[in-house]
Short mmCIF file of C-alpha atoms and ligand atoms in Angstrom, two decimals:
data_model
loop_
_atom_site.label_atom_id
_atom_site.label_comp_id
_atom_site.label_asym_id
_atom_site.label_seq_id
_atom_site.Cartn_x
_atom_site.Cartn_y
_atom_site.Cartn_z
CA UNK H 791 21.62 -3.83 8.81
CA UNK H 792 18.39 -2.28 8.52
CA UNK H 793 17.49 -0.55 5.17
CA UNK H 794 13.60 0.18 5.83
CA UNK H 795 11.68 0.88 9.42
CA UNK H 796 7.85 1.33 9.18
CA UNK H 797 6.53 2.03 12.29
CA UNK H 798 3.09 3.15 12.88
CA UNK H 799 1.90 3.84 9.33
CA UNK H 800 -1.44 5.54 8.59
CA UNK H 801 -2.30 5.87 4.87
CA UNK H 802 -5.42 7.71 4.26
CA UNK H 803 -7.51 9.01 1.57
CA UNK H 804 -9.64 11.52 1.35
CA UNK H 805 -13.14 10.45 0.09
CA UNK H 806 -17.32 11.91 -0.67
CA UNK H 807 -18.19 9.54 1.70
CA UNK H 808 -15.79 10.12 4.33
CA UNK H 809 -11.97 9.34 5.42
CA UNK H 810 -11.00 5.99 3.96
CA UNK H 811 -8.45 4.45 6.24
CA UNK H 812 -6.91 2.10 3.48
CA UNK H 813 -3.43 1.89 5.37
CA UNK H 814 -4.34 1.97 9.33
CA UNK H 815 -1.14 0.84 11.59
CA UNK H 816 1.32 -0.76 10.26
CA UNK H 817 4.66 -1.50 10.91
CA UNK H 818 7.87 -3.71 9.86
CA UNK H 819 11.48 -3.26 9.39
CA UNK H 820 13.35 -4.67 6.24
CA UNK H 821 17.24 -5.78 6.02
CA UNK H 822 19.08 -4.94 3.14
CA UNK H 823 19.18 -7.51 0.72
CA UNK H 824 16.44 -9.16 2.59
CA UNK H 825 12.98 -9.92 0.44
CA UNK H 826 9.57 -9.49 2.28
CA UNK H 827 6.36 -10.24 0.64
CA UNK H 828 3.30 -8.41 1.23
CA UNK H 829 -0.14 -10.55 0.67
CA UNK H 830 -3.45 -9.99 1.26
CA UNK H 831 -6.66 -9.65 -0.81
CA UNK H 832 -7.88 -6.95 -3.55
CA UNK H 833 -8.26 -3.44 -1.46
CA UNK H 834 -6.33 -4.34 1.73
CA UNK H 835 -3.73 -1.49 1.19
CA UNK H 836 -0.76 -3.19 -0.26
CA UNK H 837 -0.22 -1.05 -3.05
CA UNK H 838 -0.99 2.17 -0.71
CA UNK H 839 1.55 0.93 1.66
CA UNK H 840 3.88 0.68 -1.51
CA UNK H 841 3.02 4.28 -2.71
CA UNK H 842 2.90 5.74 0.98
CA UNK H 843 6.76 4.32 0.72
CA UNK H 844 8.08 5.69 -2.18
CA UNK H 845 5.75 9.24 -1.72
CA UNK H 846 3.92 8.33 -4.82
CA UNK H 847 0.51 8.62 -3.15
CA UNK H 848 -2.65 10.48 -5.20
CA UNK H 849 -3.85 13.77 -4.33
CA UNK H 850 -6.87 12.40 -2.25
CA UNK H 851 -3.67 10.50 -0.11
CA UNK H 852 -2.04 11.70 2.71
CA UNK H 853 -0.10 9.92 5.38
CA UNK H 854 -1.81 10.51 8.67
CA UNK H 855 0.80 8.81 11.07
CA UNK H 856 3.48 6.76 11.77
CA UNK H 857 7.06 6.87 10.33
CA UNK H 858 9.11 5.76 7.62
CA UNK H 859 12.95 5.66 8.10
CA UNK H 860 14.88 5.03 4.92
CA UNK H 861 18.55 4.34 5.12
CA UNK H 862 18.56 6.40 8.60
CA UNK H 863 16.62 9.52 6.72
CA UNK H 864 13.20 10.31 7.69
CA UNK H 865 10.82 10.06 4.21
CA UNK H 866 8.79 12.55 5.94
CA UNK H 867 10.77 15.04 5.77
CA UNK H 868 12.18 14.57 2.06
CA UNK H 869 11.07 16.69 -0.68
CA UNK H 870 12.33 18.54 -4.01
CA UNK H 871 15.78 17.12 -5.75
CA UNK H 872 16.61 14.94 -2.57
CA UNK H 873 13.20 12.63 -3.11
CA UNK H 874 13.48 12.54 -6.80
CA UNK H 875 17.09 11.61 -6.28
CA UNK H 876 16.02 8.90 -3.69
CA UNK H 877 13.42 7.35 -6.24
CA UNK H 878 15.79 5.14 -9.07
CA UNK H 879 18.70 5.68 -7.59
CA UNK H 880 17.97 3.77 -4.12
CA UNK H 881 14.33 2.65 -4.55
CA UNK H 882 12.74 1.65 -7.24
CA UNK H 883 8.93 0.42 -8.06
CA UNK H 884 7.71 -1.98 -10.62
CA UNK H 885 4.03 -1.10 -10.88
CA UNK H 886 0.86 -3.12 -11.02
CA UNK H 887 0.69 -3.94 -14.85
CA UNK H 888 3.89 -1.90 -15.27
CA UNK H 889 4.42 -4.15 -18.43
CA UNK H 890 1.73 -1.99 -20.27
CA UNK H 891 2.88 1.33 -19.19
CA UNK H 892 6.29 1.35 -21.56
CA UNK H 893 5.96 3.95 -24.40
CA UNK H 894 4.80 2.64 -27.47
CA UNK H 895 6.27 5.06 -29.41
CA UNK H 896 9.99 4.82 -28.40
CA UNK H 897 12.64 2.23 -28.51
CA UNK H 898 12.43 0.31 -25.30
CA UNK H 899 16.46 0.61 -24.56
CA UNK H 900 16.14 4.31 -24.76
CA UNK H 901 13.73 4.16 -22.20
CA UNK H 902 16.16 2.75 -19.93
CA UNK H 903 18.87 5.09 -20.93
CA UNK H 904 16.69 8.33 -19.48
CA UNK H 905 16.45 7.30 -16.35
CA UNK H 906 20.41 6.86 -15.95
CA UNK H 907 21.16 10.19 -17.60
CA UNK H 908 18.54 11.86 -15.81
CA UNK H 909 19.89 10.36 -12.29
CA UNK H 910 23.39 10.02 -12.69
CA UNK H 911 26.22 11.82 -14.05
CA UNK H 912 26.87 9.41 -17.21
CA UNK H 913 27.72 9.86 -20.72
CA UNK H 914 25.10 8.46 -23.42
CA UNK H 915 27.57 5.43 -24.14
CA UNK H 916 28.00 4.47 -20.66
CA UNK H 917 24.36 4.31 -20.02
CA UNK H 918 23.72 2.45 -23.87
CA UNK H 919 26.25 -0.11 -22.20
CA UNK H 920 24.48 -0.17 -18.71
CA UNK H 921 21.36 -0.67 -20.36
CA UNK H 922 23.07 -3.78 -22.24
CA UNK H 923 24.11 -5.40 -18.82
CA UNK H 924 20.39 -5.14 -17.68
CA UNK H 925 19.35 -6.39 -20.80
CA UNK H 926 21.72 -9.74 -20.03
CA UNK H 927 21.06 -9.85 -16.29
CA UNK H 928 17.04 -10.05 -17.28
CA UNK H 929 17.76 -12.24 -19.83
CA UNK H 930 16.90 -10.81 -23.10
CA UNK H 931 19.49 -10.55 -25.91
CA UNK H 932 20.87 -7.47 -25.58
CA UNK H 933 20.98 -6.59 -29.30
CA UNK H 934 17.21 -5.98 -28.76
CA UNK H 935 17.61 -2.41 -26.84
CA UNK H 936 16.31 -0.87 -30.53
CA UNK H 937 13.40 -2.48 -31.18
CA UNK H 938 10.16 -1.51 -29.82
CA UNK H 939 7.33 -2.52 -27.00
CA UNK H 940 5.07 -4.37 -29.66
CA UNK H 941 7.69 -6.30 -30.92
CA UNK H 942 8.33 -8.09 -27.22
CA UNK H 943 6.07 -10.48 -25.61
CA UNK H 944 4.43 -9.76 -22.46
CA UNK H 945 7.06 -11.41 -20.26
CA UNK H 946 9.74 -10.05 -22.11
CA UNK H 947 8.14 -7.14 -21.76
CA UNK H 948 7.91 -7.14 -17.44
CA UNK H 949 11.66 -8.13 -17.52
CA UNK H 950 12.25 -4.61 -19.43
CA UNK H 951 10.18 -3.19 -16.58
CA UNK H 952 12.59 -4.83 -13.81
CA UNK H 953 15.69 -3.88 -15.81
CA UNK H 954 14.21 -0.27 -16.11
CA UNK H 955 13.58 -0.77 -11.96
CA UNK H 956 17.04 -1.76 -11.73
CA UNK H 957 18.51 1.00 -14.21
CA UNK H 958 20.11 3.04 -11.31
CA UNK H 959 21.31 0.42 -8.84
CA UNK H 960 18.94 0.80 -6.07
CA UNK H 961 18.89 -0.96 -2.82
CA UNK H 962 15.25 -1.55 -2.85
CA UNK H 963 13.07 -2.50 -5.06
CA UNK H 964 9.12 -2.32 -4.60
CA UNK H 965 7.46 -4.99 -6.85
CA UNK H 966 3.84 -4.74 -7.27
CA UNK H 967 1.74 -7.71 -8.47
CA UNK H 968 5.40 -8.48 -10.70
CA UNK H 969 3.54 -11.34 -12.27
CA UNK H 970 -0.43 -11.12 -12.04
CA UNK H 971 -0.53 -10.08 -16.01
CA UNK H 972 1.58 -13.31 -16.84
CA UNK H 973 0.98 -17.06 -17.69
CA UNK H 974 2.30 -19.37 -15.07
CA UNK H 975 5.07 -20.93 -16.93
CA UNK H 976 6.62 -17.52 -17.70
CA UNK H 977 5.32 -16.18 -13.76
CA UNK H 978 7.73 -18.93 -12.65
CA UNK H 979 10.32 -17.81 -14.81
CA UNK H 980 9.88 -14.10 -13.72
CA UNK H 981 9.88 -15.15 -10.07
CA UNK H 982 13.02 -17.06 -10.98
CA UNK H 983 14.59 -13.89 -12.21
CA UNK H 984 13.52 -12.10 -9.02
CA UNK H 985 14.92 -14.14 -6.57
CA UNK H 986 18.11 -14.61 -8.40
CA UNK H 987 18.97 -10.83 -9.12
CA UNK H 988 18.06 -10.53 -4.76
CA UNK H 989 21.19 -12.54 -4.57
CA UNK H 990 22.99 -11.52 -7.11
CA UNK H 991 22.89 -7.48 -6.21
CA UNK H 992 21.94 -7.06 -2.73
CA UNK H 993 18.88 -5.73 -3.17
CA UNK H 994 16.16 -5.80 -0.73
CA UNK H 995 12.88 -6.22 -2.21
CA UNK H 996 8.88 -5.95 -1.16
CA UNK H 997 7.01 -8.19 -3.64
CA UNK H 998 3.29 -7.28 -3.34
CA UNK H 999 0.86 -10.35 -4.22
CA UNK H 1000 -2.67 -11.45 -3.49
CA UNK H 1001 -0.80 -15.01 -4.62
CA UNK H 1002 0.86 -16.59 -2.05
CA UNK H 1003 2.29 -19.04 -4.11
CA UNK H 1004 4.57 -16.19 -5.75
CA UNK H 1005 5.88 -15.14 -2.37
CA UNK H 1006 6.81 -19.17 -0.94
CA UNK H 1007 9.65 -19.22 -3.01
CA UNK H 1008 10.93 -15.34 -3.53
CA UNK H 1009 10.66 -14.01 0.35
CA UNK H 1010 12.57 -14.06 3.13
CA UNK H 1011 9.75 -12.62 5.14
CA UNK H 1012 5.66 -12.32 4.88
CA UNK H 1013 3.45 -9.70 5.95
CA UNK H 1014 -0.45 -10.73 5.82
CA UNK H 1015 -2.50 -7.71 4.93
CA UNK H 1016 -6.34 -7.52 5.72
CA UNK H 1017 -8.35 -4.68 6.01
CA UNK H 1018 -5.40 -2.06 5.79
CA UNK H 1019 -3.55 -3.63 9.04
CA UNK H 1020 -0.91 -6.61 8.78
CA UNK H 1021 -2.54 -9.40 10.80
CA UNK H 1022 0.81 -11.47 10.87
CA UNK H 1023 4.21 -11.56 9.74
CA UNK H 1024 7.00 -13.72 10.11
CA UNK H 1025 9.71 -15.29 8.52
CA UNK H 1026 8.19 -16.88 5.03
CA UNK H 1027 9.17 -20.58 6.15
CA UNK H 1028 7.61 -19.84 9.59
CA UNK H 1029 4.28 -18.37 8.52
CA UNK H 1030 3.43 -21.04 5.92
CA UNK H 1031 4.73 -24.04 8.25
CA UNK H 1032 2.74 -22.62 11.00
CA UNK H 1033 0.39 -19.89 10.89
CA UNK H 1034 -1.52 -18.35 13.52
CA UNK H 1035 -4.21 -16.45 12.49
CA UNK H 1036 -7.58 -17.23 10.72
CA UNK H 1037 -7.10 -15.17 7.85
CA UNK H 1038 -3.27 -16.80 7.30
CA UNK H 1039 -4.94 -20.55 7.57
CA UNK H 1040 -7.43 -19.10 5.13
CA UNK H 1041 -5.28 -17.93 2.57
CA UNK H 1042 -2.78 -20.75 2.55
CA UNK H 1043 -5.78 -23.41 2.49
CA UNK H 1044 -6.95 -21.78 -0.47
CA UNK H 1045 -3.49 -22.54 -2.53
CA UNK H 1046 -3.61 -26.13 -2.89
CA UNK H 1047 -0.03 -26.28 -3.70
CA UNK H 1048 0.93 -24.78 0.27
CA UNK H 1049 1.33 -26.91 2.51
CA UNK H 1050 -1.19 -25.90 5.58
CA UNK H 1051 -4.13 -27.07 7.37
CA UNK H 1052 -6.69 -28.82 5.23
CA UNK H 1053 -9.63 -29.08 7.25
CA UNK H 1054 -10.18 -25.31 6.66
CA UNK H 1055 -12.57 -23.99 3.76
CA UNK H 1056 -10.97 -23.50 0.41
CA UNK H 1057 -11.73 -19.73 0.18
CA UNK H 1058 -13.37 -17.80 2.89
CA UNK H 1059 -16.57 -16.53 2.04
CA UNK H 1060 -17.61 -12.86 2.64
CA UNK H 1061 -15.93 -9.70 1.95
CA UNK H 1062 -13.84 -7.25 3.63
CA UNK H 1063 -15.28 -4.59 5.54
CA UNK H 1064 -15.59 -1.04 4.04
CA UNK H 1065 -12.74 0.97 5.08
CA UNK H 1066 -14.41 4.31 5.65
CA UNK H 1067 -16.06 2.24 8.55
CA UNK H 1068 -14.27 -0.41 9.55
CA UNK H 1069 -15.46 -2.02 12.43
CA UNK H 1070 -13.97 -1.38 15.76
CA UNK H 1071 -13.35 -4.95 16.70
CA UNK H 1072 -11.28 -7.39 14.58
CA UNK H 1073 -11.49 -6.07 10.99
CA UNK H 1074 -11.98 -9.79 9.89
CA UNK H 1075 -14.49 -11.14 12.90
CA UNK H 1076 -17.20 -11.22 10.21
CA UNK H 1077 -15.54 -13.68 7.98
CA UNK H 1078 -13.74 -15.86 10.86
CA UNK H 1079 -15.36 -19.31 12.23
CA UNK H 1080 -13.45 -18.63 15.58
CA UNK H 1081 -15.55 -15.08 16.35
CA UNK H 1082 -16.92 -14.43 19.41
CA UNK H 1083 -18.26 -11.38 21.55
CA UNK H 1084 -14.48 -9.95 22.24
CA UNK H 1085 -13.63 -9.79 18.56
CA UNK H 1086 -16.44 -7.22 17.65
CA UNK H 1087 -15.77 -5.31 20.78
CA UNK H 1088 -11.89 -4.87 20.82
CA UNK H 1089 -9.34 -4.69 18.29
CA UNK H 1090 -6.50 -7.40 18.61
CA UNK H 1091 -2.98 -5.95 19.22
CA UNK H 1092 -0.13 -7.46 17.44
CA UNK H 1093 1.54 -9.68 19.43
CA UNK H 1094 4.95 -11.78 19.60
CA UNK H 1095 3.60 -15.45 19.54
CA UNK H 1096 6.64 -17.07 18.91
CA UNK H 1097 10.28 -14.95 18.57
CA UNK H 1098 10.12 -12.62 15.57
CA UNK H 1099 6.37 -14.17 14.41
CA UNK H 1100 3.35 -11.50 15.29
CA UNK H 1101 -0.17 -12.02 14.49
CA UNK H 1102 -3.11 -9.93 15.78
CA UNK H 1103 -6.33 -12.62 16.93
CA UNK H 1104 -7.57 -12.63 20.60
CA UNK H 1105 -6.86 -16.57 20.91
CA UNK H 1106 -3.29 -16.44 19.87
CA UNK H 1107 -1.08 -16.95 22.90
CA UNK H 1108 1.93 -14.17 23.59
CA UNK H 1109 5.20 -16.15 23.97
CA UNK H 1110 6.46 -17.96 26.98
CA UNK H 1111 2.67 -18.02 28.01
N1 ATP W 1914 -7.04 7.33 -4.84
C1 ATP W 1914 -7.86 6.69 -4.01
N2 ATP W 1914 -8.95 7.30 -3.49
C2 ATP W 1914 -9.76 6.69 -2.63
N3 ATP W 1914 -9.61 5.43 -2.23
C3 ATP W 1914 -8.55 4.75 -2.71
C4 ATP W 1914 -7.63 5.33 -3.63
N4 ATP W 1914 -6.70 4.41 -3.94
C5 ATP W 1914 -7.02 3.31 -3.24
N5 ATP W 1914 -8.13 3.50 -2.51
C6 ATP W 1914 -8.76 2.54 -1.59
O1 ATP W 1914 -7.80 2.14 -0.63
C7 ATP W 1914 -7.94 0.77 -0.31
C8 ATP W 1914 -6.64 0.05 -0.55
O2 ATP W 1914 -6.35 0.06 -1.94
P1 ATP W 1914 -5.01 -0.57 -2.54
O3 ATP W 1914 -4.97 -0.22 -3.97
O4 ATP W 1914 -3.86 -0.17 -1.70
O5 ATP W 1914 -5.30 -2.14 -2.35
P2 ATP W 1914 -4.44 -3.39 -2.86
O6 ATP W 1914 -4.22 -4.25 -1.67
O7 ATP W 1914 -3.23 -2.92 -3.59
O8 ATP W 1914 -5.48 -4.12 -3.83
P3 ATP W 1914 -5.22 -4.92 -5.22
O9 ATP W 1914 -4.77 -6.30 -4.82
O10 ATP W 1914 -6.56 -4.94 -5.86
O11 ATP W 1914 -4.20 -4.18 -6.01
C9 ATP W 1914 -9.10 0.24 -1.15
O12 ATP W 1914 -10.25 0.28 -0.35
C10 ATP W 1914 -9.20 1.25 -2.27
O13 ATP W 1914 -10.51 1.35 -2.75
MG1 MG W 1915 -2.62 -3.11 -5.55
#
């Protein structure tokens, strides 16, 4: 059953030098309990497509186009009570280097227990006991729900932040860079987590990361991100065993530990165009060894190369062809 439809989405922001078009045209639908990760490089729009989601954008923001249909309600046309009620209770966000953002000054269980009392019509010791489940389900003893920030380590610290995300029972969760912040052995432990409460609970997830590593094991589905417009998405398996655009083979050449094509460059040099101008063309002609003429004159629709697999490049073939 579908939980999330994007369809069209136009993120913009208002700049001095112009209109920055950091979200420009995107689109993908999301099952519950399904997991889709979003990758791309720094400035591509993944954490604007995140905000545009959850109607969390800055006041320079503004959504310009497209849709976004929520459990069969329009996001456009939530505001007030109805949107705040929307946010915890059915999606949640873990932000970019959430783990920092706890209050120093307060106990970290009582930081849990606002959100509940705030959102749902508990009693203190129902929540204190709710917040002691989510302490066991992220796997810290739940005894600790009195001490403070400081006195947890930094991954202890990010599973607070996905307990807190989870506080309310929603049925998405939005996970932005969940691990960046973290050293590998505890990333893999945090991924681990992840992909474990996606079972457990039902919960549909996007997990945002320039690392495509992180997303092999967590998604169900990938969206590739360049330049603010996906470039290809696919089921996870399908994308990794056999991707079809230049940027894809790019990325997954560059992570040793992927499985891909080899005989590509390790990281592909150059940068990504400026958003305020993007090019016309193919956003990522500049950077790709397969550009030619078309690719700086028209832009690439998005097209079905295989069933349910898309990518946008002028020499992928549409299915059946
Ligand atoms: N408040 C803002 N005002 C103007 N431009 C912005 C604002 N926030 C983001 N941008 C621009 O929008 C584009 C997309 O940014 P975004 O933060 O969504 O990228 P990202 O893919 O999440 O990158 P990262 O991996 O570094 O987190 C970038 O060009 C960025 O500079
Ligand atoms: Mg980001």
């Amino acid at each position: 059953m579908v939980l999330l439809e994007v369809e069209g989405l136009k993120t913009y922001f208002k700049t001095q030098e112009g209109t920055l078009k950091a979200v420009d045209n995107i689109s993908f639908d999301l099952d519950r309990g399904q997991a889709m990760g979003l990758a791309g490089e720094s400035g591509c729009g993944k954490t604007t497509a995140a905000l545009s989601i959850m109607k969390l954008l800055p006041a320079n923001g503004f959504i310009a186009g497209g849709s976004i249909n929520f459990m069969g309600q329009d996001m456009s046309k939530v505001t007030g009570d109805k949107l705040r009620a929307i946010r915890w209770r059915d999606i949640s966000i873990i932000f970019q280097g959430a783990m920092n953002a706890l209050n120093p000054v307060k106990r970290v269980g009582d930081q849990i227990v606002e959100p509940i009392l705030l959102h749902e019509k508990v009693d203190e010791e129902v929540a204190i006991k709710r917040v002691k489940e989510l302490f066991e389900l992220v796997g810290i003893n739940p005894n600790r729900i009195r001490e403070y920030p400081h006195e947890f380590s930094g991954g202890m610290r990010q599973r607070v932040m996905i307990a807190m995300a989870l506080a309310c029972r929603p049925k998405l969760v939005i996970c932005d860079e969940p691990t960046t912040a973290l050293d590998v052995m505890i990333q893999a432990q945090i991924l681990t987590l992840l992909k474990n409460l996606q079972q457990e609970l039902e919960l549909a997830m996007i997990i945002i990361s320039h690392d495509l590593s992180v997303l092999a094991e967590t998604c169900d589905l990938l969206s590739i991100m360049y330049a603010g417009k996906i470039v290809e998405r696919s089921s996870a398996v399908e994308v990794f065993a056999n991707p079809q655009h230049p940027y894809t083979k790019g990325l997954i050449a560059a992570f040793p530990n992927i499985k891909g094509d080899r005989k590509m460059p390790a990281s592909i040099a150059g940068n990504p165009p400026n958003l305020i101008r993007a090019p016309k063309g193919c956003r990522f002609a500049e950077r790709c060894y397969m550009k030619q003429d078309i690719c700086i004159e028209q832009e690439p629709p998005l097209i079905e190369v295989l069933p349910g697999h898309f990518a946008a490049c002028h020499f992928v073939k549409p299915k059946g062809v």
